[in-house]
PDB file of C-alpha atoms in Angstrom:
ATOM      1  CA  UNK A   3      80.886 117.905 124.573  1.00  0.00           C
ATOM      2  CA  UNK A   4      81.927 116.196 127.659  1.00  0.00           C
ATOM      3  CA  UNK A   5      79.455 115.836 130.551  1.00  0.00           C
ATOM      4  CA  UNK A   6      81.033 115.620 134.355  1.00  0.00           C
ATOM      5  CA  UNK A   7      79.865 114.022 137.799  1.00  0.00           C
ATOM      6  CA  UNK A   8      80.209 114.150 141.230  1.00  0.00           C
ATOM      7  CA  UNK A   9      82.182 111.264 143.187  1.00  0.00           C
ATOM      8  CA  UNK A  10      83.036 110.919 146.543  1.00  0.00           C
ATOM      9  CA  UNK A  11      86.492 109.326 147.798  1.00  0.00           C
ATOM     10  CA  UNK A  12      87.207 107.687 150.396  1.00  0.00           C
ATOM     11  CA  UNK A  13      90.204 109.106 152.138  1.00  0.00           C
ATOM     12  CA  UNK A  14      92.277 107.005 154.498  1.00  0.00           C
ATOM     13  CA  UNK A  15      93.611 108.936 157.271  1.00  0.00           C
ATOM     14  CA  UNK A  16      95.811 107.657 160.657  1.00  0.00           C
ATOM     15  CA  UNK A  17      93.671 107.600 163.050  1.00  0.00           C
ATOM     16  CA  UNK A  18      96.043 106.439 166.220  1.00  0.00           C
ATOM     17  CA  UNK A  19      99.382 105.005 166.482  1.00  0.00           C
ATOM     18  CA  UNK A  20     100.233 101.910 168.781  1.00  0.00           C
ATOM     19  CA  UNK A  21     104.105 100.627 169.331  1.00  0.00           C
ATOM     20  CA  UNK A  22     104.329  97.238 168.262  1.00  0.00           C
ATOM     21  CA  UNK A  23     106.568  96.391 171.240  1.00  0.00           C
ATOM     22  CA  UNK A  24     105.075  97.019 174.483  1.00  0.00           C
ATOM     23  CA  UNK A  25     101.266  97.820 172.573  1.00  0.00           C
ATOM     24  CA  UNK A  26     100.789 101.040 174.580  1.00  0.00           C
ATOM     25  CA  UNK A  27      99.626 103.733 172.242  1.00  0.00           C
ATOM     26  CA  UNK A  28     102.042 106.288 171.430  1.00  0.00           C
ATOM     27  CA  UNK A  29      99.976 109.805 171.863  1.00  0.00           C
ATOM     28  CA  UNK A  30      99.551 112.775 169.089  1.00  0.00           C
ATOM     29  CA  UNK A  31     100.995 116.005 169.235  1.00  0.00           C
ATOM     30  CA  UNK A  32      99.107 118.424 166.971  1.00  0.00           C
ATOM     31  CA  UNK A  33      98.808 117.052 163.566  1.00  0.00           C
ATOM     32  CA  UNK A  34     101.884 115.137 162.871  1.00  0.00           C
ATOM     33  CA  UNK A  35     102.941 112.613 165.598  1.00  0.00           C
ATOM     34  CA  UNK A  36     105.761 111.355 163.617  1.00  0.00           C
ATOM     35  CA  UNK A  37     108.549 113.051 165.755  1.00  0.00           C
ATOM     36  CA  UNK A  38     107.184 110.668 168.915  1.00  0.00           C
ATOM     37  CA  UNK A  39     107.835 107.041 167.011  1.00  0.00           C
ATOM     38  CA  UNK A  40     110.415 105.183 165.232  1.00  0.00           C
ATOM     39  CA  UNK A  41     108.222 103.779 161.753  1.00  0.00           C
ATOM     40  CA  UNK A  42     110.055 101.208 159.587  1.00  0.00           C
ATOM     41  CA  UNK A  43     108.444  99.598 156.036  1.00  0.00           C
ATOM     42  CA  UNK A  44     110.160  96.766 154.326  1.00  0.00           C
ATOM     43  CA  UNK A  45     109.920  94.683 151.531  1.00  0.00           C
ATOM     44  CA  UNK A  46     112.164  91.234 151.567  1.00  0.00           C
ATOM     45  CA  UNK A  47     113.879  90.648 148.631  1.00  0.00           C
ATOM     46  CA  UNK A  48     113.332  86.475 147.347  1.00  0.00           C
ATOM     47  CA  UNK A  49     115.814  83.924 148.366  1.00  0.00           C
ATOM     48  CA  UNK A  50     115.671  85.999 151.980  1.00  0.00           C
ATOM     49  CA  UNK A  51     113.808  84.098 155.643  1.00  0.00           C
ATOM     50  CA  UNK A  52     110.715  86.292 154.483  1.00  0.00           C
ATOM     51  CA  UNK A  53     110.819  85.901 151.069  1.00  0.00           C
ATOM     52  CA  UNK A  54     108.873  88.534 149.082  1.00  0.00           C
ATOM     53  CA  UNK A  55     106.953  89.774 152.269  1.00  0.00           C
ATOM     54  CA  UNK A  56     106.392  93.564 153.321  1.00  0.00           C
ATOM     55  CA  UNK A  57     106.577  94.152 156.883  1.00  0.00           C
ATOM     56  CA  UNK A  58     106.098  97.684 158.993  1.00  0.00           C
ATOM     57  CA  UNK A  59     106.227  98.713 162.317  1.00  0.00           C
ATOM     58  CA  UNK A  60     106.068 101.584 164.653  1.00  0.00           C
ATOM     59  CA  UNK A  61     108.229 102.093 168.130  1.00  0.00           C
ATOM     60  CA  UNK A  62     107.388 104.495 171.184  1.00  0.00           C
ATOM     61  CA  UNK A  63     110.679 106.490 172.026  1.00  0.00           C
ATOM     62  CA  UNK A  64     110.815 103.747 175.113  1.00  0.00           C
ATOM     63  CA  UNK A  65     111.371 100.885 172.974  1.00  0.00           C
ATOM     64  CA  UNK A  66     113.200 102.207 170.183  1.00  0.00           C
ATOM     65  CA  UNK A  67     115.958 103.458 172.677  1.00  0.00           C
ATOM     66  CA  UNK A  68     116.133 100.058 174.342  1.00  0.00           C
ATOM     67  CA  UNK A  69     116.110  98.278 171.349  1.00  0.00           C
ATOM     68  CA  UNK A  70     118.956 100.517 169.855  1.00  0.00           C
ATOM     69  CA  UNK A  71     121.028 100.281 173.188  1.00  0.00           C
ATOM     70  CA  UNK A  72     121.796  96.433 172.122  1.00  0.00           C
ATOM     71  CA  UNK A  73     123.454  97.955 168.729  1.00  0.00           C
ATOM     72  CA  UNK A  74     126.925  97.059 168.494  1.00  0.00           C
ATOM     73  CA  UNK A  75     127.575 100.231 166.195  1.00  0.00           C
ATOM     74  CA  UNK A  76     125.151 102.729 167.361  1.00  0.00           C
ATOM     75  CA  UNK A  77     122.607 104.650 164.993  1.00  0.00           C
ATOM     76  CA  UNK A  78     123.906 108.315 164.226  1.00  0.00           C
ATOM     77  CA  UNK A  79     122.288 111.451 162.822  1.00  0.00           C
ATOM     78  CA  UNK A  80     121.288 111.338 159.691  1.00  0.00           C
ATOM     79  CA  UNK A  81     123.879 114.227 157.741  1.00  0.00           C
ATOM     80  CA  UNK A  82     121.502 114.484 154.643  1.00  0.00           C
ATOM     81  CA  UNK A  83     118.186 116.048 157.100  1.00  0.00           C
TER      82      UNK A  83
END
């Protein structure tokens, strides 16, 4: 015979998304904001500057397009979306 309980879970949820470049917060539309920012996660592999480290960020449209501007070989669309 097996005998059940009740838990509750914590669920964690984005609450509000700031750019980590100019630290203005980048606003929701609907549900899903993430057509309005640029998000990047990495983990550095050892022997790199940031050995073993995970970093992530998020960019307002603003600063992702002047950051990309510097690119010497420009981003392009992505042919597998």
């Amino acid at each position: 015979m097996r005998t059940f309980k009740t838990i509750k879970k914590e669920e964690l949820i984005r609450d509000r998304v700031f750019c980590n470049s100019c630290g203005r917060e980048i606003p929701s539309v609907g549900t899903d904001s993430r057509d309005h920012y640029f998000s990047a996660d990495k983990k550095w592999g050892y022997g790199s500057a940031f050995d073993g480290e995970s970093h992530s960020f998020d960019l307002c449209e603003e600063c992702y397009r002047r950051i990309i501007s510097d690119f010497k070989i420009p981003p392009r669309e992505n042919p597998h979306d």
